[in-house]
Coordinates of C-alpha atoms (C1' of nucleotides) in Angstrom, one line a residue:
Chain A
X24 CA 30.5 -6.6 -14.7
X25 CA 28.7 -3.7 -16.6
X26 CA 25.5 -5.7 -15.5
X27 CA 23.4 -2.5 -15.0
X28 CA 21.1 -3.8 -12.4
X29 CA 18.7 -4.0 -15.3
X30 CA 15.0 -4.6 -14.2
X31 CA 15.3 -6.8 -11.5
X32 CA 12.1 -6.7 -11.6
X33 CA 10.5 -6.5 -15.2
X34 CA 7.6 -4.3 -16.4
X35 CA 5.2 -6.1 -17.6
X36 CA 4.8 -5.7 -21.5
X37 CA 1.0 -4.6 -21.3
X38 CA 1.5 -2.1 -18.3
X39 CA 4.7 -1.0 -20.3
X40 CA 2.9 -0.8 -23.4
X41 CA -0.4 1.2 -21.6
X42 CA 2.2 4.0 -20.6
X43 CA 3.4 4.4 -24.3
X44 CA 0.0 4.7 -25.4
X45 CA -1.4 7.0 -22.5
X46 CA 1.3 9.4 -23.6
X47 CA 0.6 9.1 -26.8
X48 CA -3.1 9.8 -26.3
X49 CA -2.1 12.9 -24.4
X50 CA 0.7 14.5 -27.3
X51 CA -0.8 12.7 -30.6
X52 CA -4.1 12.9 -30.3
X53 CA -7.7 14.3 -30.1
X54 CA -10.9 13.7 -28.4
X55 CA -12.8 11.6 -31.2
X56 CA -10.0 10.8 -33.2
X57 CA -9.8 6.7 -33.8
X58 CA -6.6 4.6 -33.1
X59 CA -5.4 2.0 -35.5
X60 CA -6.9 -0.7 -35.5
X61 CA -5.6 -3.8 -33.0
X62 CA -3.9 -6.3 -35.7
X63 CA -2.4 -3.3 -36.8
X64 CA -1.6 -1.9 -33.1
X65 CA -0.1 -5.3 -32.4
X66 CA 2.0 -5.7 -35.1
X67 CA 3.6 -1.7 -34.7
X68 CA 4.4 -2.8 -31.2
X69 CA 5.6 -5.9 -31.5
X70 CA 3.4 -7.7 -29.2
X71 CA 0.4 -10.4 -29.6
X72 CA -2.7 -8.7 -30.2
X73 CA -3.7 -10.7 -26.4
X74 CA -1.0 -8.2 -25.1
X75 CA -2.1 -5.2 -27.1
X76 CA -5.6 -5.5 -26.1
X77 CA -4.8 -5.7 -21.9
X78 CA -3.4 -2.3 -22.7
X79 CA -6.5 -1.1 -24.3
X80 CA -8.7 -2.5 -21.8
X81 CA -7.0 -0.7 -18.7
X82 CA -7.1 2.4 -20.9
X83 CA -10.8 2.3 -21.4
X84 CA -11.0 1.4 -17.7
X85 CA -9.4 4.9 -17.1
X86 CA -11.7 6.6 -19.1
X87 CA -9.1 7.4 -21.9
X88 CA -10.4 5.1 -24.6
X89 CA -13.8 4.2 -25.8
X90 CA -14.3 0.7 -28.2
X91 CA -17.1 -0.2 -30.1
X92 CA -17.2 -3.9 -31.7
X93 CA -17.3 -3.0 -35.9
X94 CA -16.7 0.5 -35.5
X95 CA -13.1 0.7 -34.1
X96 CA -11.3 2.7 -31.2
X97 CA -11.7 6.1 -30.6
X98 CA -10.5 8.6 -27.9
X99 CA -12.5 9.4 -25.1
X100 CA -13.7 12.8 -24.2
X101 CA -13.0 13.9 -20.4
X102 CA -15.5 12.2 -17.9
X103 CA -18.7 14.3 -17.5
X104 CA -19.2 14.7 -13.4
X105 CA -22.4 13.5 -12.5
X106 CA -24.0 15.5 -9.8
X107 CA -25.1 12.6 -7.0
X108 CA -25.0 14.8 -3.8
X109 CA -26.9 17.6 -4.7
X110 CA -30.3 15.3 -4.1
X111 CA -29.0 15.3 -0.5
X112 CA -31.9 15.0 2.0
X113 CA -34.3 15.0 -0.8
X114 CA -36.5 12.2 -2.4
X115 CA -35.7 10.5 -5.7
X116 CA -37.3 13.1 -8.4
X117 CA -37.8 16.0 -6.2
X118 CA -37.8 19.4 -8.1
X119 CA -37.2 17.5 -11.6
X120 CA -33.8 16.1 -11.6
X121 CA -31.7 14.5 -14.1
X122 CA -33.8 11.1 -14.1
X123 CA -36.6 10.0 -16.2
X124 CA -38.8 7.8 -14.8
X125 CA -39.1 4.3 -17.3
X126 CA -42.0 2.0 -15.8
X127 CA -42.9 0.2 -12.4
X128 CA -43.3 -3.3 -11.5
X129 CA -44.9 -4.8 -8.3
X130 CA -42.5 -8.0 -6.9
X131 CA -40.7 -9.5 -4.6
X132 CA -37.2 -8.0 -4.2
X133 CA -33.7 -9.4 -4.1
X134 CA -33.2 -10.9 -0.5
X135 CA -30.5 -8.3 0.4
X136 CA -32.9 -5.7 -0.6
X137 CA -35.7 -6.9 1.3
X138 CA -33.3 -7.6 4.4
X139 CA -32.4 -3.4 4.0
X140 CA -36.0 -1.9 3.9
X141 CA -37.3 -4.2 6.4
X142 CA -39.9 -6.6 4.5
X143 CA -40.3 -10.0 4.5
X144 CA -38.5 -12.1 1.2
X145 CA -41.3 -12.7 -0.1
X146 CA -42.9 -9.6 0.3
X147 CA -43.5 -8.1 -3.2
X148 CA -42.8 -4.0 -3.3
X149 CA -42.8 -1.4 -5.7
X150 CA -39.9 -1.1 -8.4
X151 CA -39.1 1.9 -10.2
X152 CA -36.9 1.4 -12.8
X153 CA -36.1 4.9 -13.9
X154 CA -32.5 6.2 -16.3
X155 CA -30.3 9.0 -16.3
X156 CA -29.1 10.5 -19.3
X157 CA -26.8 13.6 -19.2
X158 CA -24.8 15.3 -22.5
X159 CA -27.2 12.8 -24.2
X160 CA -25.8 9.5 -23.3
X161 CA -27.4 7.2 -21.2
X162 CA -25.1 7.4 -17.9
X163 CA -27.0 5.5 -15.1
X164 CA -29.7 3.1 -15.1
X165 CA -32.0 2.6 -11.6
X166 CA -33.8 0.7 -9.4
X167 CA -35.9 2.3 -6.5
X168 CA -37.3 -0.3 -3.7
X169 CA -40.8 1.0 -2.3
X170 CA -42.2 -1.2 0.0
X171 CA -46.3 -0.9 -0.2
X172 CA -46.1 0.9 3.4
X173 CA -44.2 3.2 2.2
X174 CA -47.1 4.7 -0.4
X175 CA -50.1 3.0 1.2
X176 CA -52.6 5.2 -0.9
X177 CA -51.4 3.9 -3.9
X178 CA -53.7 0.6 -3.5
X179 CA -55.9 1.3 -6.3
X180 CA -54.0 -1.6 -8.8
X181 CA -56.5 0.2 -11.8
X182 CA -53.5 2.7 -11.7
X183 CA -52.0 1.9 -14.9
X184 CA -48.3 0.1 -15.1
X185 CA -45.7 1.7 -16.7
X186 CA -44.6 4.7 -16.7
X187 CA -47.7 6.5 -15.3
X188 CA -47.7 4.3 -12.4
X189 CA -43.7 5.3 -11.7
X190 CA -44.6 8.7 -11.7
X191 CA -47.3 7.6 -9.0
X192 CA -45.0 6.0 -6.9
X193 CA -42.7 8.9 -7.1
X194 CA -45.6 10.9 -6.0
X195 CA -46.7 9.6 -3.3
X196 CA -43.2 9.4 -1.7
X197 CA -42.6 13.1 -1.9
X198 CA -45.5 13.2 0.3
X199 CA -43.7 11.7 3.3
X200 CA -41.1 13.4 5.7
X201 CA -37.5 12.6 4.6
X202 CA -35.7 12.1 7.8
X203 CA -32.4 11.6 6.3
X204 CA -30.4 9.3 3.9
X205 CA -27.1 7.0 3.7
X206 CA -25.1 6.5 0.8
X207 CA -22.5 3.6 -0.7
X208 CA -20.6 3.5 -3.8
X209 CA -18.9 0.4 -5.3
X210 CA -17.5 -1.0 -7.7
X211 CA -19.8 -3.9 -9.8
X212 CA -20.4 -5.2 -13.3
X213 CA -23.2 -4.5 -15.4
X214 CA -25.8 -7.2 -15.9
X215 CA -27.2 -8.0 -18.8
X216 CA -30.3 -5.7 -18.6
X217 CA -28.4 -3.1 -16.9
X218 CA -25.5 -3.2 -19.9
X219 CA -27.9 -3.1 -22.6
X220 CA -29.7 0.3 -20.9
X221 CA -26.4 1.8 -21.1
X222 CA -24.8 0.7 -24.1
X223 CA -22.0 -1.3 -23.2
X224 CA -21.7 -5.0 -23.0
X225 CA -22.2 -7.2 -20.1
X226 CA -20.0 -7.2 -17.5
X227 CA -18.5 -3.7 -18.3
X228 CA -17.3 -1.8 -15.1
X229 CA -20.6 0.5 -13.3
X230 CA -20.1 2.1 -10.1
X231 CA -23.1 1.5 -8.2
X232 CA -24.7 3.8 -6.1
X233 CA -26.9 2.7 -2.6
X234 CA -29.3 4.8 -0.9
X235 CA -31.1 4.6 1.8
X236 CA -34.3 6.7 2.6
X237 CA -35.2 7.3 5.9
X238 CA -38.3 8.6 7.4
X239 CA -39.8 7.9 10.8
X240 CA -36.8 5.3 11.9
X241 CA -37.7 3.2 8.9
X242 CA -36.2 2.9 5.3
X243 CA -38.8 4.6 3.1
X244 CA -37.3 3.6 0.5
X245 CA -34.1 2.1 -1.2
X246 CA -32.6 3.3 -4.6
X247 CA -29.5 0.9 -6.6
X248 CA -28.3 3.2 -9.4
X249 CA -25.6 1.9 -11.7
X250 CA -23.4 4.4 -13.3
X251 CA -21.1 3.7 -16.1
X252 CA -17.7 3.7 -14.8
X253 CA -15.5 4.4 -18.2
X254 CA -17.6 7.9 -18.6
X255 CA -18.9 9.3 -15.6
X256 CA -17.2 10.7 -12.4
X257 CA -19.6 11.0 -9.3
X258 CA -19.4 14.3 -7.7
X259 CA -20.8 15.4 -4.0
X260 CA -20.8 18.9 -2.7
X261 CA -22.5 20.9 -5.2
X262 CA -19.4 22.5 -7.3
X263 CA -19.4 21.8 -10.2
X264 CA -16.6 20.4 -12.7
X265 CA -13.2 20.1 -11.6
X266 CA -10.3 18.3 -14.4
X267 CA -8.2 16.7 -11.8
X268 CA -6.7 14.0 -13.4
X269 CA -4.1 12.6 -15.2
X270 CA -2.5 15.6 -17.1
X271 CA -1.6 17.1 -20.3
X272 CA -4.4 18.0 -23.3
X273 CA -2.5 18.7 -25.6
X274 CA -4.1 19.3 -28.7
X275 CA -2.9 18.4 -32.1
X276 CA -4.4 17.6 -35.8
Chain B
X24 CA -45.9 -9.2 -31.6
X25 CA -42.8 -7.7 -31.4
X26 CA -41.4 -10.1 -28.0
X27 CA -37.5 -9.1 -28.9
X28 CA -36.3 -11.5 -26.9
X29 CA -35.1 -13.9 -29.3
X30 CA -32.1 -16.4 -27.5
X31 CA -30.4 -16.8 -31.0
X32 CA -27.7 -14.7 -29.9
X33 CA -25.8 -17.2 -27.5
X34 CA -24.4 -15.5 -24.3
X35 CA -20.6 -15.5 -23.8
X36 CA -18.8 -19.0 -21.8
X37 CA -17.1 -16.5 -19.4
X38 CA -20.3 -14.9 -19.0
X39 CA -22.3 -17.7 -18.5
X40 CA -19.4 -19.4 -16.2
X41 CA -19.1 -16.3 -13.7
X42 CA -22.9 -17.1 -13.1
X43 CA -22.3 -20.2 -12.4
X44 CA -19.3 -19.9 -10.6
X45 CA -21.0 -17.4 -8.3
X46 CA -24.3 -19.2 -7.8
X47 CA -21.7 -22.2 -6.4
X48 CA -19.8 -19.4 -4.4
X49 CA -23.2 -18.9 -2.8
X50 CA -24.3 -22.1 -2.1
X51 CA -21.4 -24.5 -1.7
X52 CA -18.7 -22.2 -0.6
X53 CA -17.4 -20.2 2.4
X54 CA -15.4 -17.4 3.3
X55 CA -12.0 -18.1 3.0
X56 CA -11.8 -21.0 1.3
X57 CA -10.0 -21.9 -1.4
X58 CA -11.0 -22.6 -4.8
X59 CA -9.9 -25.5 -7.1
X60 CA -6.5 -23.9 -9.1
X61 CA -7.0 -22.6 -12.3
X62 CA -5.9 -25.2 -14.7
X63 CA -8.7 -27.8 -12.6
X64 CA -11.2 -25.3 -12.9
X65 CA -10.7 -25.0 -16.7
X66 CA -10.8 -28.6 -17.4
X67 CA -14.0 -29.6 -15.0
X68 CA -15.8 -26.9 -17.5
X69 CA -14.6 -27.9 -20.4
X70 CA -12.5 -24.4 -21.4
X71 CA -9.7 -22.4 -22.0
X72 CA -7.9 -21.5 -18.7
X73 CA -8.3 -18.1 -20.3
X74 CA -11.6 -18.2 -20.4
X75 CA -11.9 -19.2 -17.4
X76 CA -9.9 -16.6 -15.8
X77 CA -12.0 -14.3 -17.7
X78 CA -14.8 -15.2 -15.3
X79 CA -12.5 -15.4 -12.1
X80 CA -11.8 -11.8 -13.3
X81 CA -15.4 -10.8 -13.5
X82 CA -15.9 -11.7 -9.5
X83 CA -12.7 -10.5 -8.0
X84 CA -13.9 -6.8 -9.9
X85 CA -16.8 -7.6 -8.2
X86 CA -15.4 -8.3 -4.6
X87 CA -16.5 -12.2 -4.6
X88 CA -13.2 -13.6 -5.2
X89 CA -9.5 -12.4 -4.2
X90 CA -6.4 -14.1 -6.0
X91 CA -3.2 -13.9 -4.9
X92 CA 0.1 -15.4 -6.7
X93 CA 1.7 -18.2 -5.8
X94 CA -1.1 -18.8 -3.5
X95 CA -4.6 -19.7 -4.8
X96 CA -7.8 -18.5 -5.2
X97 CA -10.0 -17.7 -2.0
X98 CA -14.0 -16.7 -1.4
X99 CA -13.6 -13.2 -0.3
X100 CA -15.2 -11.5 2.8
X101 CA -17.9 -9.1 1.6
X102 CA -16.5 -5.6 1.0
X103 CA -15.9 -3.5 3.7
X104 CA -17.8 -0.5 4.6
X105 CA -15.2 2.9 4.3
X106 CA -17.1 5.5 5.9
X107 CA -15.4 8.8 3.6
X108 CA -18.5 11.1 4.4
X109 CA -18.1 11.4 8.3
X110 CA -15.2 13.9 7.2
X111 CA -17.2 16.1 6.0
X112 CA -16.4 19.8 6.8
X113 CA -13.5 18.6 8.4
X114 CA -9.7 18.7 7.9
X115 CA -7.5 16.1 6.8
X116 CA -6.2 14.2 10.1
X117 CA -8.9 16.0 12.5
X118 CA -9.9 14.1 15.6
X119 CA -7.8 11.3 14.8
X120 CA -9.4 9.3 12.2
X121 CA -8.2 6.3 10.5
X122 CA -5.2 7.8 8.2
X123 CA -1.6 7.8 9.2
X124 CA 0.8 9.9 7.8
X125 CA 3.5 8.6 5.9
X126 CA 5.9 11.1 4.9
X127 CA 6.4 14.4 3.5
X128 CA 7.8 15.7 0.6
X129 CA 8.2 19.1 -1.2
X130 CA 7.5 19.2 -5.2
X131 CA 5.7 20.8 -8.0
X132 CA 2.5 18.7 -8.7
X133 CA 1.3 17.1 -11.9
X134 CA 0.0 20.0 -13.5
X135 CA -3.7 19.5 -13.2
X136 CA -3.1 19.5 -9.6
X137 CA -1.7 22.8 -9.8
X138 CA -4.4 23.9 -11.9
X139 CA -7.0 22.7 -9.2
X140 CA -4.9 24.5 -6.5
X141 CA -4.5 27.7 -8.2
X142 CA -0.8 27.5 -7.9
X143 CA 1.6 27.6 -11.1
X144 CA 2.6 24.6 -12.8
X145 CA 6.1 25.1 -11.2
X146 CA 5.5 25.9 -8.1
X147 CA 6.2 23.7 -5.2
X148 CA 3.4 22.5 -2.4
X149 CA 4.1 20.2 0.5
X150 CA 2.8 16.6 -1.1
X151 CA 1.7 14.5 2.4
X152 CA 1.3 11.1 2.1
X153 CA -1.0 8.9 3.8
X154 CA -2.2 5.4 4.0
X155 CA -5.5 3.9 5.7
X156 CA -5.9 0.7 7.4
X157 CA -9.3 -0.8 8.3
X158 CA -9.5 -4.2 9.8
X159 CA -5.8 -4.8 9.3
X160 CA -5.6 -4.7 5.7
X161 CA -4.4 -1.4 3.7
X162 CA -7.3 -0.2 1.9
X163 CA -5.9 3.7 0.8
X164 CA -2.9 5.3 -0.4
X165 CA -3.4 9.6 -0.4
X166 CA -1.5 11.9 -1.9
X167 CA -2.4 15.5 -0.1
X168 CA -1.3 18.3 -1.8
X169 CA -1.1 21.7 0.4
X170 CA 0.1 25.0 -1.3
X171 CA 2.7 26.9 0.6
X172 CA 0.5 29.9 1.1
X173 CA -1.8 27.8 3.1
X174 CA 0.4 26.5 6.1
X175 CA 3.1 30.2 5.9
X176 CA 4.5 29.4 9.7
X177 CA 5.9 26.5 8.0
X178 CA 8.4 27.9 6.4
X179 CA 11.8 26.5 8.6
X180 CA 13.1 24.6 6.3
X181 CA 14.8 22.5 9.8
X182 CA 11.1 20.8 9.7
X183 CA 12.7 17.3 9.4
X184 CA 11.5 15.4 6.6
X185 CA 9.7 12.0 6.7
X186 CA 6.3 11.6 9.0
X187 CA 7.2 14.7 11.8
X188 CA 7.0 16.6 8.7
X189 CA 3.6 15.3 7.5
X190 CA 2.0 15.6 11.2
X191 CA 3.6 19.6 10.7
X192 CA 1.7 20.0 8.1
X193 CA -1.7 18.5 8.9
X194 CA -1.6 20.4 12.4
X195 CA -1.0 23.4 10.2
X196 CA -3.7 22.9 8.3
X197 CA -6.0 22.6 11.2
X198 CA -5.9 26.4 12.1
X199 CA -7.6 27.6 9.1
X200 CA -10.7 28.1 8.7
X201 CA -12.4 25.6 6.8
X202 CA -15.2 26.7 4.8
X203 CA -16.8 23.9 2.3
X204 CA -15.2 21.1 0.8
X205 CA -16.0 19.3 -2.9
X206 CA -15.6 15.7 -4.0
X207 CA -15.4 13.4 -6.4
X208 CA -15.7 9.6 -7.0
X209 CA -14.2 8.0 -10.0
X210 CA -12.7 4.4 -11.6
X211 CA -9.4 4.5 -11.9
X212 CA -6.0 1.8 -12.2
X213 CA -3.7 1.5 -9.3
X214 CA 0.0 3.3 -10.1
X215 CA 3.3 0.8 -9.6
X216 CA 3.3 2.7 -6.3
X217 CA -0.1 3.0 -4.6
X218 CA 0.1 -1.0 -5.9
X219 CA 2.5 -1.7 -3.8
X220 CA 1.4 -0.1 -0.9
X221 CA -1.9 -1.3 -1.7
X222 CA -1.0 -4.9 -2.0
X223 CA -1.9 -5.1 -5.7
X224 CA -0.7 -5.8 -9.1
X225 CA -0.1 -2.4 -11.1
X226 CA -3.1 -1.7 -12.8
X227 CA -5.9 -3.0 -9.9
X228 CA -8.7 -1.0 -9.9
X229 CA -9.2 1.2 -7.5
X230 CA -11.8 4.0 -6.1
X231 CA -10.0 7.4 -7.1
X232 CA -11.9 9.9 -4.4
X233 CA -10.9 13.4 -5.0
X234 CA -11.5 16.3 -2.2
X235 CA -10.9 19.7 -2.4
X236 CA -11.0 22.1 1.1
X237 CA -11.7 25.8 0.5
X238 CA -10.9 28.1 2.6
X239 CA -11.2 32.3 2.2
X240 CA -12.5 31.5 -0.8
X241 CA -9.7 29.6 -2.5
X242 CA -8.7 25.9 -2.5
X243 CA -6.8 25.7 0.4
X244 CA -5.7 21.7 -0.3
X245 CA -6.3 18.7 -2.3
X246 CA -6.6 15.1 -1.5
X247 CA -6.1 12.3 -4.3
X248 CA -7.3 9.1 -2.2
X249 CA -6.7 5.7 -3.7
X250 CA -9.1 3.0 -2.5
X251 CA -8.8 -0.8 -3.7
X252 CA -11.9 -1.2 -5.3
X253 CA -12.3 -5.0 -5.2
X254 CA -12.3 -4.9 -1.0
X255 CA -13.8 -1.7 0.2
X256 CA -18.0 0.0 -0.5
X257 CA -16.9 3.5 0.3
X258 CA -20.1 4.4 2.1
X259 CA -21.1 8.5 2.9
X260 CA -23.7 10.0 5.5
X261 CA -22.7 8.5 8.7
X262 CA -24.7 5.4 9.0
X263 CA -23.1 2.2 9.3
X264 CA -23.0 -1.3 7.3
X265 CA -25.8 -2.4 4.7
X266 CA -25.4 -5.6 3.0
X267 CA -27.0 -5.1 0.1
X268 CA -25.9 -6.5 -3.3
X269 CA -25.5 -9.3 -5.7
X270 CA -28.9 -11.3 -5.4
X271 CA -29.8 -13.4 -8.0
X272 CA -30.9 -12.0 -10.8
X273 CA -33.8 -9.9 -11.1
X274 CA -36.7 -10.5 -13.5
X275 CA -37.8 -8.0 -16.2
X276 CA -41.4 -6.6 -16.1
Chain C
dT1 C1' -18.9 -7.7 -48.2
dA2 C1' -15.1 -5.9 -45.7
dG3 C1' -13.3 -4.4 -41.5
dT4 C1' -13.7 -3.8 -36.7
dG5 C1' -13.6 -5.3 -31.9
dG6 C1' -15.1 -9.6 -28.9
dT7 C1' -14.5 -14.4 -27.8
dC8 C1' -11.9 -18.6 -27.4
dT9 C1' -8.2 -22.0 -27.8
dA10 C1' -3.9 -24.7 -26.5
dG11 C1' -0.1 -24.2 -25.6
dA12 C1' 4.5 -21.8 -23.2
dC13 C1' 7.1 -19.5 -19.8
dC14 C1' 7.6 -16.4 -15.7
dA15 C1' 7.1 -14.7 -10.8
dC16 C1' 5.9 -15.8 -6.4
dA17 C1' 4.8 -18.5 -2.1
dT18 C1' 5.4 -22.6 0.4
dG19 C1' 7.0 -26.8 2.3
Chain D
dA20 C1' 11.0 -28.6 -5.8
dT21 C1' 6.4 -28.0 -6.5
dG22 C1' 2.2 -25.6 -7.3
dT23 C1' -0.1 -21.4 -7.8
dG24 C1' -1.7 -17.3 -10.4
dG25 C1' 0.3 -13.8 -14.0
dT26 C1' 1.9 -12.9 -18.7
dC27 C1' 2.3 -13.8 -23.5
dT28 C1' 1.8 -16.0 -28.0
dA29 C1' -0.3 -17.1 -32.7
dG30 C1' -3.6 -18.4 -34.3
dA31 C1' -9.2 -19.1 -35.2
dC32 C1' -13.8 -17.8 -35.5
dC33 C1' -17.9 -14.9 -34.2
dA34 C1' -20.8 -10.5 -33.8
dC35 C1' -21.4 -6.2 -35.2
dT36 C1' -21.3 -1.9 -38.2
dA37 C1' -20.7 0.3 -42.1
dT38 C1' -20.5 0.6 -47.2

DNA sequence: TAGTGGTCTAGACCACATG
DNA sequence: ATGTGGTCTAGACCACTAT
C-alpha cells in the first residue's frame, strides 16, 4: 500500500554518512579547523566508529580531510597543483626545478626497470634519489634510473657518494641530446621508505609518475616519482591553478 | 652511531600480509585465477578476515587484485595503458578516438565548473556525456561541459536530445579554433553514477583528469574525465606500453 | 598522563552471482 | 540454496603527540 518504493536499493551507511560530512565540511567549516574526534563522531551519528572511520578514509582520499595519529582530524586545504609538464622535453633538474637532489647509489635495479632502459638484471646503474617539496611540505619523493652508458665520464668512483655525486649524475645527463620523453601516471601505495619521505604511513595512496628519457633511440634515463595523492593534483600544460572541483567554500567561524 | 633503524617498532599484519600475499601473486599465481575466499584466507594466516581484507584492499588500489561480489577474488591483468596525451591540441571526439557519446543534456553546472568556464553560476551549457572502452571493459565516464556561446549555430532547440545531440555538439566544437589546452591529474572517489557506469562500487577510486580547451582567449570547454584507477596507467606523449612497476623491494643506500 | 588516530578481533547480517 | 565479497558492530589494545 503506501509502500513508498523506499530504497530498493539501500545506501550504504558510510557512503551516506561521507555525504553528510562533505557538506558539512563545505557550510561548517574552515581550512585547519579540527573535527571531533572519532568516538565522539561515532556516537553523534549513530554508527560504530568501523563505519565512521570508512567515511573519513574516503574523505581524506578526496583530499578533504587530513589525520594525524595523536593529533586529531583537521580539514584539508585545497590541493596545491604540482607543475609535472612544464619539464617537458627537458632533463630531470634542468634550469633548477622544484627538486632537490638527496644522494646516489650505484645497484642493480628492479627487474621492470632494467627491462625499460635496456640493461641486463643484474646490471647495477646509477640511482638518484632526489624529493620535491612545494608550499613546504614534502610532495613527491624520486627515483631516477641512469644506466653507466648513459654518463660514461662519470667513472672516476673517487667522486664522493651522496649528494655531490647526485648532482654529478645530474650533470652529466644535461650534457646529452634529449630526443624526447614518455610519460605514465598511476595509481600505487607508498612503501615504507617512500611513506616515511613524505609523512604519511605506509601504504597511503601516491600517484606515481613514469618517465622515460630518450636520446639517440635509447632510454637515457628512467625517472619513478611518487606524489602524494591526498595533497597534490598533477598539472600539464603550463597554466597554472585552476579550482575545479567539488564546490562550495563557504567560509564560516 | 646513530644506525636508526631500530625494528622495535613491529610493522602492521596487513602490511606485512599484502607482502606476502603479493610475493605469492608473483610466484605461484596467474592471471585470472582465483584466490582462496576470504574467510580461508583469514584462517590459513591466522587473522581477522578484516585484517585480511585490509591487505586484499592494499593490492586491488594497486591494480594486483580485482574483487567482485558474489564472485571471488581474481589475479588481475596488469593495468592497461590509456594513452590521454595523443589528444593533445585536439578537440574532444576529433579523428574518431576511443570515446562515444552518450547523451546530451542542458543544465547549469556545479558552480566551480561555471567558474572555470567563465559563465554565471546559473547559466546553462550543453553537459555531453561520454564513456571510453578499451579492450572491452569501460575504463571512463566524462562529463563535457560546453558554454552556449561556444557552439551559437546550435541554438534549434529541435536538436533531439540523447546521443544525435551530443555528436551536434562535438561536431560543433570542431570548427573553432583551438588554441592551447590545460590539464590536470588528480585522486578522486567514483560518484553512485560514474560507479555504475564504471562497474564499481560508489566510492572506487578513480583517475579525475581535468582538461580545459581555450579558444580566442577564453575557455571554450571543459572535460571532467573519470578513469578507474585500479585498471588503467593513464600514459601521455605518444609512446606505447612500459611495464614497469612493483619489483620487489628496493634496498636503501 | 591523557587523548588522538591506527590496528585488530570475532562475530553478524546483507547483496549479489551462480548452479 | 549456496558461497562469495560488502557492510556493520562493539569492543580491545597499540603508537603517537601533546601537556
Amino acid at each position: 500500500m503506501g509502500t513508498t518504493q523506499l530504497e530498493s536499493v539501500p545506501e550504504p551507511k558510510y557512503w551516506h554518512l561521507r555525504t553528510v560530512l562533505s557538506e558539512a565540511l563545505d557550510s561548517e567549516f574552515t581550512v585547519g579547523e579540527i573535527l571531533p574526534n572519532e568516538r565522539d563522531l561515532a556516537a553523534r551519528f549513530g554508527v560504530a566508529r568501523a563505519t565512521l572511520r570508512q567515511a573519513l578514509e574516503q574523505l581524506e582520499l578526496e583530499g578533504r580531510l587530513q589525520r594525524r595519529r595523536g593529533v586529531g582530524t583537521t580539514v584539508a586545504p585545497p590541493r596545491v597543483g604540482v607543475d609535472v609538464g612544464a619539464e617537458q622535453q627537458a632533463w630531470p633538474g634542468a634550469s633548477e626545478d622544484a627538486w632537490q637532489p638527496v644522494d646516489c647509489a650505484v645497484a642493480a635495479p628492479p627487474p621492470a626497470v632494467a627491462d625499460a632502459l635496456g640493461t641486463d638484471r643484474d646490471e647495477a646503474v646509477h640511482i638518484v634519489r632526489r624529493s620535491r617539496v612545494s608550499h613546504g611540505q614534502p610532495v613527491a619523493a624520486e627515483l631516477l634510473y641512469v644506466p653507466r652508458s648513459s654518463v660514461p665520464d662519470l667513472t672516476a668512483i673517487d667522486t664522493p657518494s651522496g649528494t655531490a655525486r647526485a648532482r654529478a649524475v645530474l650533470r652529466e645527463l644535461e650534457r646529452l641530446e634529449l630526443e624526447g620523453q614518455d610519460r605514465a601516471v598511476e595509481l600505487g601505495s607508498a612503501r615504507a621508505d617512500d611513506a616515511r619521505e613524505l609523512d604519511r604511513l605506509p601504504g597511503a595512496p601516491v600517484l606515481v609518475v613514469t618517465t622515460r628519457f630518450f636520446t639517440r633511440g635509447r632510454t637515457a634515463a628512467l625517472s619513478l616519482a611518487t606524489y602524494r595523492a591526498d595533497t597534490c593534483r598533477l598539472t600539464f600544460g603550463a597554466s597554472g591553478n585552476v579550482e575545479i572541483h567539488h564546490g562550495p567554500e563557504r567560509q564560516a567561524s
